[in-house]
């Protein structure tokens, strides 16, 4: 279809069962391809889609939420050019898509590419308004030339190649949120890749089992507020153990407020650099089966308000230095089967208002000091048979 200046709505082309090639050119009145989601099959045979000079087109459907359910099942080539007002386009579940070109979409603000297993090529021009980029289940995708994205703030990458991660981490100094999930070949994050991310506030690394180290990179993340490291079974949080130089690099995390470490089995003790992060308010460490003790310097986390430790069968005691956590308000201890006693100093935590204990079968009683703890507002005990018996309301000894 070409030069149909009065065309505001397309005819129901998506219902043509054998249509393989569709080219739309210079439809200046067109804003949306369709008003609502089609009730029947959506372009069941389309292989090539080319959109040129659709100057007022904003998206495929007027109902943007419905676009999530659309997919061109057999699409192998998609070109979008001179669609200056384009905001969204359905790019999910295109298993046969091999080539994607968006050479001129200056107002594109969000781009989501999902489940395009055959996609190998992505052509992008500078997109001054692009703020969100999500790419998922595109294991063969690379970008030949990476343009500038001056307003890009959020990048989520899942089931993609290591090369694509390396490319996109150098895209924008304005990036605030970066999530990397299930990139199985990712071994390290280099200093060259992260040195530009001086605005990054939230970093999530999830399911990257080949990742071995985060050292040499965090010194540049001066704005980082939340760091989540989840299900990274090969990760050593420091290449050099307690090496002084490595220790100093993490002192740059002066903005860090929340740290979550979950299912990192090679973690045998809390990394020494953590003691320098005095801005930390929330610390969550879960399912790190190799962890046997908490470091004595944990008391130096003077701003900590929430602490959760769970899934540590080797943990037998809590360090006395934890009594220095004067700002601690919430303490959660779960699935620590080796923990037999709670220290008396827990009763001296002046700000503690919530205490939750779960899955600690060897615990028999609460410290005497707990009986005098007037600030404690909530006490939860689950799956601790000996302790639960003593803490029964009216009948228990505690």
mmCIF file of C-alpha atoms in Angstrom:
data_model
loop_
_atom_site.group_PDB
_atom_site.id
_atom_site.type_symbol
_atom_site.label_atom_id
_atom_site.label_comp_id
_atom_site.label_asym_id
_atom_site.label_seq_id
_atom_site.Cartn_x
_atom_site.Cartn_y
_atom_site.Cartn_z
ATOM 1 C CA UNK A 1 0.000 0.000 0.000
ATOM 2 C CA UNK A 2 1.434 3.362 -1.006
ATOM 3 C CA UNK A 3 0.487 7.034 -0.857
ATOM 4 C CA UNK A 4 -2.972 6.593 0.667
ATOM 5 C CA UNK A 5 -3.099 9.969 2.372
ATOM 6 C CA UNK A 6 -6.651 9.565 3.737
ATOM 7 C CA UNK A 7 -6.156 6.074 5.130
ATOM 8 C CA UNK A 8 -6.680 6.230 8.901
ATOM 9 C CA UNK A 9 -7.292 2.541 9.595
ATOM 10 C CA UNK A 10 -5.943 -0.438 7.682
ATOM 11 C CA UNK A 11 -8.278 -3.066 6.289
ATOM 12 C CA UNK A 12 -8.111 -6.389 8.185
ATOM 13 C CA UNK A 13 -4.971 -7.590 6.415
ATOM 14 C CA UNK A 14 -3.993 -9.711 9.373
ATOM 15 C CA UNK A 15 -6.802 -12.110 8.572
ATOM 16 C CA UNK A 16 -5.387 -12.998 5.143
ATOM 17 C CA UNK A 17 -4.119 -16.522 5.786
ATOM 18 C CA UNK A 18 -1.520 -16.642 2.983
ATOM 19 C CA UNK A 19 -0.139 -13.070 3.058
ATOM 20 C CA UNK A 20 3.680 -13.319 3.188
ATOM 21 C CA UNK A 21 4.838 -9.828 2.202
ATOM 22 C CA UNK A 22 3.468 -6.504 3.427
ATOM 23 C CA UNK A 23 4.878 -3.072 2.625
ATOM 24 C CA UNK A 24 3.248 0.145 3.808
ATOM 25 C CA UNK A 25 4.601 3.414 2.414
ATOM 26 C CA UNK A 26 3.623 7.047 2.988
ATOM 27 C CA UNK A 27 0.284 6.658 4.789
ATOM 28 C CA UNK A 28 0.372 10.058 6.437
ATOM 29 C CA UNK A 29 -3.006 9.863 8.227
ATOM 30 C CA UNK A 30 -2.394 6.477 9.813
ATOM 31 C CA UNK A 31 -1.785 6.487 13.586
ATOM 32 C CA UNK A 32 -2.448 2.850 14.507
ATOM 33 C CA UNK A 33 -2.567 -0.242 12.336
ATOM 34 C CA UNK A 34 -5.582 -1.564 14.227
ATOM 35 C CA UNK A 35 -7.904 -0.211 16.895
ATOM 36 C CA UNK A 36 -7.976 -3.355 19.028
ATOM 37 C CA UNK A 37 -6.537 -6.844 19.252
ATOM 38 C CA UNK A 38 -7.765 -9.179 16.487
ATOM 39 C CA UNK A 39 -10.064 -11.978 17.534
ATOM 40 C CA UNK A 40 -8.638 -14.407 14.968
ATOM 41 C CA UNK A 41 -5.115 -15.407 13.929
ATOM 42 C CA UNK A 42 -2.696 -12.472 13.535
ATOM 43 C CA UNK A 43 -0.804 -12.465 10.186
ATOM 44 C CA UNK A 44 -0.331 -16.254 10.302
ATOM 45 C CA UNK A 45 1.953 -16.465 7.219
ATOM 46 C CA UNK A 46 3.646 -13.024 7.076
ATOM 47 C CA UNK A 47 7.409 -13.294 6.486
ATOM 48 C CA UNK A 48 8.451 -9.774 5.454
ATOM 49 C CA UNK A 49 7.102 -6.526 6.925
ATOM 50 C CA UNK A 50 8.378 -3.137 5.755
ATOM 51 C CA UNK A 51 7.083 0.173 7.067
ATOM 52 C CA UNK A 52 8.297 3.382 5.377
ATOM 53 C CA UNK A 53 7.346 7.028 5.932
ATOM 54 C CA UNK A 54 4.418 6.378 8.251
ATOM 55 C CA UNK A 55 5.018 9.749 9.815
ATOM 56 C CA UNK A 56 2.155 9.716 12.320
ATOM 57 C CA UNK A 57 2.123 6.049 13.288
ATOM 58 C CA UNK A 58 2.485 5.597 17.054
ATOM 59 C CA UNK A 59 2.070 1.832 17.366
ATOM 60 C CA UNK A 60 0.393 -1.250 16.031
ATOM 61 C CA UNK A 61 -2.607 -1.202 18.362
ATOM 62 C CA UNK A 62 -4.240 1.758 20.031
ATOM 63 C CA UNK A 63 -4.484 -0.411 23.142
ATOM 64 C CA UNK A 64 -0.772 -0.714 23.947
ATOM 65 C CA UNK A 65 -1.303 -3.393 26.608
ATOM 66 C CA UNK A 66 -2.883 -5.685 23.995
ATOM 67 C CA UNK A 67 0.311 -5.547 21.908
ATOM 68 C CA UNK A 68 1.945 -7.910 24.390
ATOM 69 C CA UNK A 69 -0.233 -10.710 22.988
ATOM 70 C CA UNK A 70 0.678 -10.072 19.340
ATOM 71 C CA UNK A 71 3.365 -11.911 17.420
ATOM 72 C CA UNK A 72 4.174 -12.491 13.768
ATOM 73 C CA UNK A 73 4.747 -16.217 13.931
ATOM 74 C CA UNK A 74 6.728 -16.534 10.680
ATOM 75 C CA UNK A 75 8.243 -13.059 10.334
ATOM 76 C CA UNK A 76 11.871 -13.178 9.161
ATOM 77 C CA UNK A 77 12.497 -9.540 8.155
ATOM 78 C CA UNK A 78 11.235 -6.315 9.719
ATOM 79 C CA UNK A 79 12.200 -2.819 8.550
ATOM 80 C CA UNK A 80 10.796 0.354 10.109
ATOM 81 C CA UNK A 81 12.006 3.589 8.509
ATOM 82 C CA UNK A 82 10.957 7.238 8.860
ATOM 83 C CA UNK A 83 8.226 6.468 11.363
ATOM 84 C CA UNK A 84 9.108 9.470 13.459
ATOM 85 C CA UNK A 85 6.280 9.217 16.000
ATOM 86 C CA UNK A 86 6.542 5.479 16.597
ATOM 87 C CA UNK A 87 6.379 4.725 20.313
ATOM 88 C CA UNK A 88 5.753 0.977 20.458
ATOM 89 C CA UNK A 89 5.808 -2.084 18.219
ATOM 90 C CA UNK A 90 5.076 -5.743 19.090
ATOM 91 C CA UNK A 91 8.332 -7.704 18.981
ATOM 92 C CA UNK A 92 7.600 -10.848 20.959
ATOM 93 C CA UNK A 93 7.660 -14.491 19.941
ATOM 94 C CA UNK A 94 9.119 -13.955 16.467
ATOM 95 C CA UNK A 95 11.102 -17.170 16.336
ATOM 96 C CA UNK A 96 11.948 -16.838 12.636
ATOM 97 C CA UNK A 97 12.921 -13.160 12.668
ATOM 98 C CA UNK A 98 16.495 -12.836 11.400
ATOM 99 C CA UNK A 99 16.821 -9.135 10.614
ATOM 100 C CA UNK A 100 15.423 -6.071 12.372
ATOM 101 C CA UNK A 101 16.061 -2.512 11.209
ATOM 102 C CA UNK A 102 14.824 0.651 12.908
ATOM 103 C CA UNK A 103 16.902 3.224 11.009
ATOM 104 C CA UNK A 104 14.790 6.272 11.835
ATOM 105 C CA UNK A 105 12.443 6.296 14.811
ATOM 106 C CA UNK A 106 13.508 9.412 16.711
ATOM 107 C CA UNK A 107 10.598 9.415 19.185
ATOM 108 C CA UNK A 108 10.825 5.755 20.111
ATOM 109 C CA UNK A 109 10.918 5.704 23.909
ATOM 110 C CA UNK A 110 10.646 1.990 24.750
ATOM 111 C CA UNK A 111 11.868 -1.035 22.800
ATOM 112 C CA UNK A 112 11.070 -4.596 23.884
ATOM 113 C CA UNK A 113 12.413 -7.548 21.874
ATOM 114 C CA UNK A 114 11.405 -10.938 23.262
ATOM 115 C CA UNK A 115 11.660 -14.569 22.171
ATOM 116 C CA UNK A 116 13.253 -13.987 18.766
ATOM 117 C CA UNK A 117 15.588 -16.979 18.705
ATOM 118 C CA UNK A 118 16.666 -16.550 15.063
ATOM 119 C CA UNK A 119 17.306 -12.804 15.244
ATOM 120 C CA UNK A 120 20.961 -12.131 14.454
ATOM 121 C CA UNK A 121 20.963 -8.534 13.231
ATOM 122 C CA UNK A 122 19.595 -5.345 14.755
ATOM 123 C CA UNK A 123 20.072 -1.988 13.046
ATOM 124 C CA UNK A 124 19.424 1.089 15.164
ATOM 125 C CA UNK A 125 19.983 4.770 14.556
ATOM 126 C CA UNK A 126 20.488 7.286 17.354
ATOM 127 C CA UNK A 127 17.282 7.434 19.384
ATOM 128 C CA UNK A 128 17.331 10.561 21.551
ATOM 129 C CA UNK A 129 14.169 9.603 23.471
ATOM 130 C CA UNK A 130 14.783 5.895 24.023
ATOM 131 C CA UNK A 131 14.611 5.332 27.786
ATOM 132 C CA UNK A 132 13.914 1.580 28.114
ATOM 133 C CA UNK A 133 15.471 -1.322 26.238
ATOM 134 C CA UNK A 134 14.523 -4.913 27.089
ATOM 135 C CA UNK A 135 15.919 -7.865 25.119
ATOM 136 C CA UNK A 136 14.958 -11.382 26.176
ATOM 137 C CA UNK A 137 15.451 -14.814 24.616
ATOM 138 C CA UNK A 138 17.501 -13.574 21.665
ATOM 139 C CA UNK A 139 20.630 -15.743 22.049
ATOM 140 C CA UNK A 140 22.089 -15.012 18.599
ATOM 141 C CA UNK A 141 21.558 -11.258 18.461
ATOM 142 C CA UNK A 142 24.392 -8.783 18.004
ATOM 143 C CA UNK A 143 24.372 -5.114 17.023
ATOM 144 C CA UNK A 144 26.880 -4.203 14.332
ATOM 145 C CA UNK A 145 27.034 -0.479 15.113
ATOM 146 C CA UNK A 146 25.771 0.806 18.409
ATOM 147 C CA UNK A 147 24.329 4.340 18.225
ATOM 148 C CA UNK A 148 24.000 6.889 20.991
ATOM 149 C CA UNK A 149 21.109 6.693 23.451
ATOM 150 C CA UNK A 150 21.506 9.843 25.572
ATOM 151 C CA UNK A 151 18.323 9.244 27.630
ATOM 152 C CA UNK A 152 18.530 5.491 28.069
ATOM 153 C CA UNK A 153 17.852 4.731 31.739
ATOM 154 C CA UNK A 154 16.795 1.078 31.857
ATOM 155 C CA UNK A 155 18.327 -1.987 30.189
ATOM 156 C CA UNK A 156 17.154 -5.538 30.889
ATOM 157 C CA UNK A 157 18.965 -8.424 29.206
ATOM 158 C CA UNK A 158 17.954 -12.061 29.579
ATOM 159 C CA UNK A 159 19.082 -15.165 27.697
ATOM 160 C CA UNK A 160 21.287 -13.181 25.334
ATOM 161 C CA UNK A 161 24.914 -13.526 24.269
ATOM 162 C CA UNK A 162 27.872 -12.297 26.268
ATOM 163 C CA UNK A 163 28.797 -10.074 23.299
ATOM 164 C CA UNK A 164 25.461 -8.262 23.431
ATOM 165 C CA UNK A 165 25.877 -7.603 27.156
ATOM 166 C CA UNK A 166 29.306 -6.139 26.539
ATOM 167 C CA UNK A 167 27.960 -3.924 23.758
ATOM 168 C CA UNK A 168 24.973 -2.540 25.634
ATOM 169 C CA UNK A 169 26.843 -1.800 28.841
ATOM 170 C CA UNK A 170 28.684 0.916 26.944
ATOM 171 C CA UNK A 171 25.579 2.594 25.537
ATOM 172 C CA UNK A 172 24.803 5.463 27.867
ATOM 173 C CA UNK A 173 26.190 7.263 30.887
ATOM 174 C CA UNK A 174 22.586 8.046 31.879
ATOM 175 C CA UNK A 175 21.766 4.388 32.590
ATOM 176 C CA UNK A 176 20.122 3.964 36.003
ATOM 177 C CA UNK A 177 18.929 0.345 35.993
ATOM 178 C CA UNK A 178 20.769 -2.659 34.543
ATOM 179 C CA UNK A 179 19.500 -6.227 34.846
ATOM 180 C CA UNK A 180 21.505 -9.150 33.451
ATOM 181 C CA UNK A 181 19.802 -12.550 33.659
ATOM 182 C CA UNK A 182 20.783 -16.046 32.551
ATOM 183 C CA UNK A 183 23.740 -15.059 30.393
ATOM 184 C CA UNK A 184 25.412 -18.431 30.778
ATOM 185 C CA UNK A 185 28.703 -17.572 29.038
ATOM 186 C CA UNK A 186 29.329 -14.342 30.933
ATOM 187 C CA UNK A 187 32.610 -14.820 32.805
ATOM 188 C CA UNK A 188 33.410 -11.296 33.934
ATOM 189 C CA UNK A 189 32.346 -7.668 33.737
ATOM 190 C CA UNK A 190 35.337 -5.627 32.696
ATOM 191 C CA UNK A 191 36.329 -2.196 33.882
ATOM 192 C CA UNK A 192 36.098 -0.863 30.317
ATOM 193 C CA UNK A 193 32.442 -1.884 30.126
ATOM 194 C CA UNK A 194 31.300 -0.358 33.397
ATOM 195 C CA UNK A 195 33.450 2.738 33.736
ATOM 196 C CA UNK A 196 30.818 4.868 31.967
ATOM 197 C CA UNK A 197 27.962 3.814 34.261
ATOM 198 C CA UNK A 198 28.448 6.591 36.761
ATOM 199 C CA UNK A 199 24.668 7.149 37.042
ATOM 200 C CA UNK A 200 23.749 3.494 37.633
ATOM 201 C CA UNK A 201 21.526 3.099 40.699
ATOM 202 C CA UNK A 202 20.267 -0.492 40.456
ATOM 203 C CA UNK A 203 22.269 -3.508 39.268
ATOM 204 C CA UNK A 204 20.851 -7.041 39.132
ATOM 205 C CA UNK A 205 22.941 -10.059 38.143
ATOM 206 C CA UNK A 206 20.845 -13.219 38.054
ATOM 207 C CA UNK A 207 21.622 -16.790 37.028
ATOM 208 C CA UNK A 208 25.033 -16.067 35.478
ATOM 209 C CA UNK A 209 26.692 -19.288 36.619
ATOM 210 C CA UNK A 210 29.956 -18.719 34.716
ATOM 211 C CA UNK A 211 30.527 -15.289 36.264
ATOM 212 C CA UNK A 212 33.581 -15.553 38.495
ATOM 213 C CA UNK A 213 34.321 -12.061 39.731
ATOM 214 C CA UNK A 214 32.963 -8.547 40.212
ATOM 215 C CA UNK A 215 36.260 -7.002 41.260
ATOM 216 C CA UNK A 216 37.872 -4.216 39.217
ATOM 217 C CA UNK A 217 34.464 -2.835 38.220
ATOM 218 C CA UNK A 218 32.509 -1.584 41.207
ATOM 219 C CA UNK A 219 34.866 1.306 41.815
ATOM 220 C CA UNK A 220 33.084 3.161 39.003
ATOM 221 C CA UNK A 221 29.537 2.608 40.291
ATOM 222 C CA UNK A 222 29.566 5.649 42.526
ATOM 223 C CA UNK A 223 25.773 6.186 42.304
ATOM 224 C CA UNK A 224 24.799 2.546 42.922
ATOM 225 C CA UNK A 225 22.038 2.276 45.540
ATOM 226 C CA UNK A 226 20.874 -1.331 45.167
ATOM 227 C CA UNK A 227 22.944 -4.382 44.219
ATOM 228 C CA UNK A 228 21.357 -7.815 43.756
ATOM 229 C CA UNK A 229 23.471 -10.918 43.103
ATOM 230 C CA UNK A 230 21.252 -13.961 42.663
ATOM 231 C CA UNK A 231 21.890 -17.580 41.653
ATOM 232 C CA UNK A 232 25.480 -17.039 40.516
ATOM 233 C CA UNK A 233 27.011 -20.344 41.503
ATOM 234 C CA UNK A 234 30.511 -19.726 40.194
ATOM 235 C CA UNK A 235 30.933 -16.242 41.625
ATOM 236 C CA UNK A 236 33.744 -15.250 43.949
ATOM 237 C CA UNK A 237 32.949 -11.800 45.306
ATOM 238 C CA UNK A 238 36.660 -11.041 45.465
ATOM 239 C CA UNK A 239 39.341 -12.552 43.247
ATOM 240 C CA UNK A 240 42.004 -11.959 45.858
ATOM 241 C CA UNK A 241 40.241 -12.858 49.061
ATOM 242 C CA UNK A 242 40.982 -10.062 51.489
ATOM 243 C CA UNK A 243 43.588 -8.370 49.328
ATOM 244 C CA UNK A 244 43.991 -4.742 50.380
ATOM 245 C CA UNK A 245 43.789 -3.285 46.866
ATOM 246 C CA UNK A 246 40.585 -5.161 46.103
ATOM 247 C CA UNK A 247 39.262 -4.115 49.490
ATOM 248 C CA UNK A 248 39.768 -0.429 48.719
ATOM 249 C CA UNK A 249 37.922 -0.562 45.400
ATOM 250 C CA UNK A 250 34.612 -1.309 47.056
ATOM 251 C CA UNK A 251 34.898 1.748 49.272
ATOM 252 C CA UNK A 252 33.589 3.657 46.243
ATOM 253 C CA UNK A 253 30.134 2.120 46.871
ATOM 254 C CA UNK A 254 29.360 5.045 49.125
ATOM 255 C CA UNK A 255 25.774 5.360 47.850
ATOM 256 C CA UNK A 256 24.816 1.703 48.355
ATOM 257 C CA UNK A 257 21.655 1.318 50.436
ATOM 258 C CA UNK A 258 20.605 -2.284 49.773
ATOM 259 C CA UNK A 259 22.577 -5.468 49.100
ATOM 260 C CA UNK A 260 20.988 -8.821 48.271
ATOM 261 C CA UNK A 261 23.109 -11.970 47.892
ATOM 262 C CA UNK A 262 21.200 -15.182 47.212
ATOM 263 C CA UNK A 263 22.315 -18.671 46.170
ATOM 264 C CA UNK A 264 26.023 -17.949 45.834
ATOM 265 C CA UNK A 265 27.432 -21.244 47.157
ATOM 266 C CA UNK A 266 31.089 -20.216 46.829
ATOM 267 C CA UNK A 267 30.535 -17.477 49.390
ATOM 268 C CA UNK A 268 32.195 -18.871 52.532
ATOM 269 C CA UNK A 269 32.362 -15.608 54.467
ATOM 270 C CA UNK A 270 31.098 -12.080 54.009
ATOM 271 C CA UNK A 271 33.470 -10.144 51.740
ATOM 272 C CA UNK A 272 35.715 -7.814 53.681
ATOM 273 C CA UNK A 273 34.914 -4.811 51.487
ATOM 274 C CA UNK A 274 31.388 -4.802 52.868
ATOM 275 C CA UNK A 275 32.572 -3.292 56.142
ATOM 276 C CA UNK A 276 33.340 -0.025 54.344
ATOM 277 C CA UNK A 277 29.775 0.399 53.054
ATOM 278 C CA UNK A 278 28.528 2.346 56.057
ATOM 279 C CA UNK A 279 25.565 3.715 54.086
ATOM 280 C CA UNK A 280 24.010 0.236 53.841
ATOM 281 C CA UNK A 281 20.486 0.057 55.265
ATOM 282 C CA UNK A 282 19.253 -3.366 54.103
ATOM 283 C CA UNK A 283 21.354 -6.544 53.942
ATOM 284 C CA UNK A 284 19.852 -9.834 52.744
ATOM 285 C CA UNK A 285 21.955 -12.991 52.491
ATOM 286 C CA UNK A 286 20.110 -16.187 51.567
ATOM 287 C CA UNK A 287 20.906 -19.767 50.601
ATOM 288 C CA UNK A 288 24.683 -19.430 50.597
ATOM 289 C CA UNK A 289 25.366 -22.962 51.798
ATOM 290 C CA UNK A 290 29.117 -22.430 52.202
ATOM 291 C CA UNK A 291 28.727 -19.571 54.679
ATOM 292 C CA UNK A 292 29.619 -20.735 58.202
ATOM 293 C CA UNK A 293 30.161 -17.478 60.102
ATOM 294 C CA UNK A 294 29.336 -13.790 60.022
ATOM 295 C CA UNK A 295 32.314 -11.466 60.214
ATOM 296 C CA UNK A 296 32.986 -9.651 63.492
ATOM 297 C CA UNK A 297 33.155 -6.322 61.667
ATOM 298 C CA UNK A 298 29.451 -6.545 60.798
ATOM 299 C CA UNK A 299 28.963 -4.140 63.690
ATOM 300 C CA UNK A 300 30.570 -1.401 61.565
ATOM 301 C CA UNK A 301 27.454 -1.231 59.363
ATOM 302 C CA UNK A 302 26.208 1.651 61.442
ATOM 303 C CA UNK A 303 23.247 2.568 59.193
ATOM 304 C CA UNK A 304 21.773 -0.937 58.930
ATOM 305 C CA UNK A 305 18.028 -1.067 59.635
ATOM 306 C CA UNK A 306 17.101 -4.473 58.141
ATOM 307 C CA UNK A 307 19.072 -7.725 58.250
ATOM 308 C CA UNK A 308 17.971 -11.076 56.867
ATOM 309 C CA UNK A 309 20.098 -14.220 57.058
ATOM 310 C CA UNK A 310 18.622 -17.495 55.850
ATOM 311 C CA UNK A 311 19.620 -20.864 54.480
ATOM 312 C CA UNK A 312 22.902 -21.266 56.412
ATOM 313 C CA UNK A 313 23.007 -24.790 57.881
ATOM 314 C CA UNK A 314 26.621 -24.306 59.027
ATOM 315 C CA UNK A 315 25.949 -21.136 61.030
ATOM 316 C CA UNK A 316 26.201 -21.903 64.758
ATOM 317 C CA UNK A 317 26.321 -18.475 66.375
ATOM 318 C CA UNK A 318 25.931 -14.745 65.804
ATOM 319 C CA UNK A 319 28.941 -12.477 66.413
ATOM 320 C CA UNK A 320 28.855 -10.332 69.536
ATOM 321 C CA UNK A 321 29.707 -7.254 67.461
ATOM 322 C CA UNK A 322 26.162 -7.278 66.099
ATOM 323 C CA UNK A 323 25.153 -5.610 69.350
ATOM 324 C CA UNK A 324 26.644 -2.417 67.857
ATOM 325 C CA UNK A 325 23.869 -2.276 65.247
ATOM 326 C CA UNK A 326 22.014 0.417 67.130
ATOM 327 C CA UNK A 327 19.821 1.349 64.126
ATOM 328 C CA UNK A 328 18.656 -2.217 63.390
ATOM 329 C CA UNK A 329 14.854 -2.372 63.288
ATOM 330 C CA UNK A 330 14.085 -5.693 61.579
ATOM 331 C CA UNK A 331 15.986 -8.963 62.079
ATOM 332 C CA UNK A 332 15.020 -12.136 60.226
ATOM 333 C CA UNK A 333 16.781 -15.467 60.860
ATOM 334 C CA UNK A 334 15.558 -18.413 58.768
ATOM 335 C CA UNK A 335 16.629 -21.982 58.018
ATOM 336 C CA UNK A 336 19.771 -21.957 60.128
ATOM 337 C CA UNK A 337 19.560 -25.546 61.342
ATOM 338 C CA UNK A 338 22.871 -25.390 63.233
ATOM 339 C CA UNK A 339 21.945 -22.334 65.314
ATOM 340 C CA UNK A 340 21.321 -23.533 68.883
ATOM 341 C CA UNK A 341 21.252 -20.312 70.919
ATOM 342 C CA UNK A 342 20.547 -16.620 70.554
ATOM 343 C CA UNK A 343 22.949 -14.283 72.363
ATOM 344 C CA UNK A 344 21.818 -12.098 75.249
ATOM 345 C CA UNK A 345 22.803 -8.919 73.423
ATOM 346 C CA UNK A 346 19.801 -9.236 71.071
ATOM 347 C CA UNK A 347 17.801 -7.790 73.925
ATOM 348 C CA UNK A 348 20.004 -4.689 73.919
ATOM 349 C CA UNK A 349 19.301 -3.711 70.305
ATOM 350 C CA UNK A 350 17.610 -0.423 71.119
ATOM 351 C CA UNK A 351 15.836 0.084 67.767
ATOM 352 C CA UNK A 352 14.683 -3.496 67.169
ATOM 353 C CA UNK A 353 10.927 -3.605 66.531
ATOM 354 C CA UNK A 354 10.517 -6.823 64.501
ATOM 355 C CA UNK A 355 12.126 -10.223 65.056
ATOM 356 C CA UNK A 356 11.328 -13.251 62.911
ATOM 357 C CA UNK A 357 12.814 -16.699 63.545
ATOM 358 C CA UNK A 358 11.983 -19.611 61.249
ATOM 359 C CA UNK A 359 13.388 -23.063 60.535
ATOM 360 C CA UNK A 360 15.842 -23.168 63.449
ATOM 361 C CA UNK A 361 14.979 -26.514 65.097
ATOM 362 C CA UNK A 362 17.796 -26.433 67.683
ATOM 363 C CA UNK A 363 16.714 -23.144 69.258
ATOM 364 C CA UNK A 364 15.219 -23.824 72.676
ATOM 365 C CA UNK A 365 14.658 -20.424 74.254
ATOM 366 C CA UNK A 366 14.861 -16.673 73.908
ATOM 367 C CA UNK A 367 17.518 -14.692 75.812
ATOM 368 C CA UNK A 368 16.466 -13.296 79.179
ATOM 369 C CA UNK A 369 17.131 -9.785 77.892
ATOM 370 C CA UNK A 370 14.333 -10.222 75.358
ATOM 371 C CA UNK A 371 11.782 -10.181 78.169
ATOM 372 C CA UNK A 372 12.805 -6.594 78.932
ATOM 373 C CA UNK A 373 12.816 -5.430 75.316
ATOM 374 C CA UNK A 374 10.119 -2.759 75.361
ATOM 375 C CA UNK A 375 10.658 -1.606 71.737
ATOM 376 C CA UNK A 376 9.895 -5.025 70.228
ATOM 377 C CA UNK A 377 6.513 -4.809 68.524
ATOM 378 C CA UNK A 378 6.397 -8.024 66.513
ATOM 379 C CA UNK A 379 7.785 -11.502 67.211
ATOM 380 C CA UNK A 380 7.214 -14.326 64.711
ATOM 381 C CA UNK A 381 8.356 -17.908 65.310
ATOM 382 C CA UNK A 382 7.788 -20.614 62.689
ATOM 383 C CA UNK A 383 9.101 -24.165 62.327
ATOM 384 C CA UNK A 384 11.074 -23.987 65.555
ATOM 385 C CA UNK A 385 9.339 -26.735 67.575
ATOM 386 C CA UNK A 386 11.332 -26.360 70.808
ATOM 387 C CA UNK A 387 11.207 -22.578 70.808
ATOM 388 C CA UNK A 388 7.551 -22.417 69.779
ATOM 389 C CA UNK A 389 6.584 -24.543 72.752
ATOM 390 C CA UNK A 390 8.296 -22.182 75.201
ATOM 391 C CA UNK A 391 6.762 -19.121 73.529
ATOM 392 C CA UNK A 392 3.149 -20.294 73.557
ATOM 393 C CA UNK A 393 0.877 -17.502 74.675
ATOM 394 C CA UNK A 394 -0.136 -17.892 78.354
ATOM 395 C CA UNK A 395 1.268 -21.446 78.681
ATOM 396 C CA UNK A 396 4.865 -21.078 77.461
ATOM 397 C CA UNK A 397 7.819 -20.361 79.774
ATOM 398 C CA UNK A 398 8.990 -17.445 77.634
#
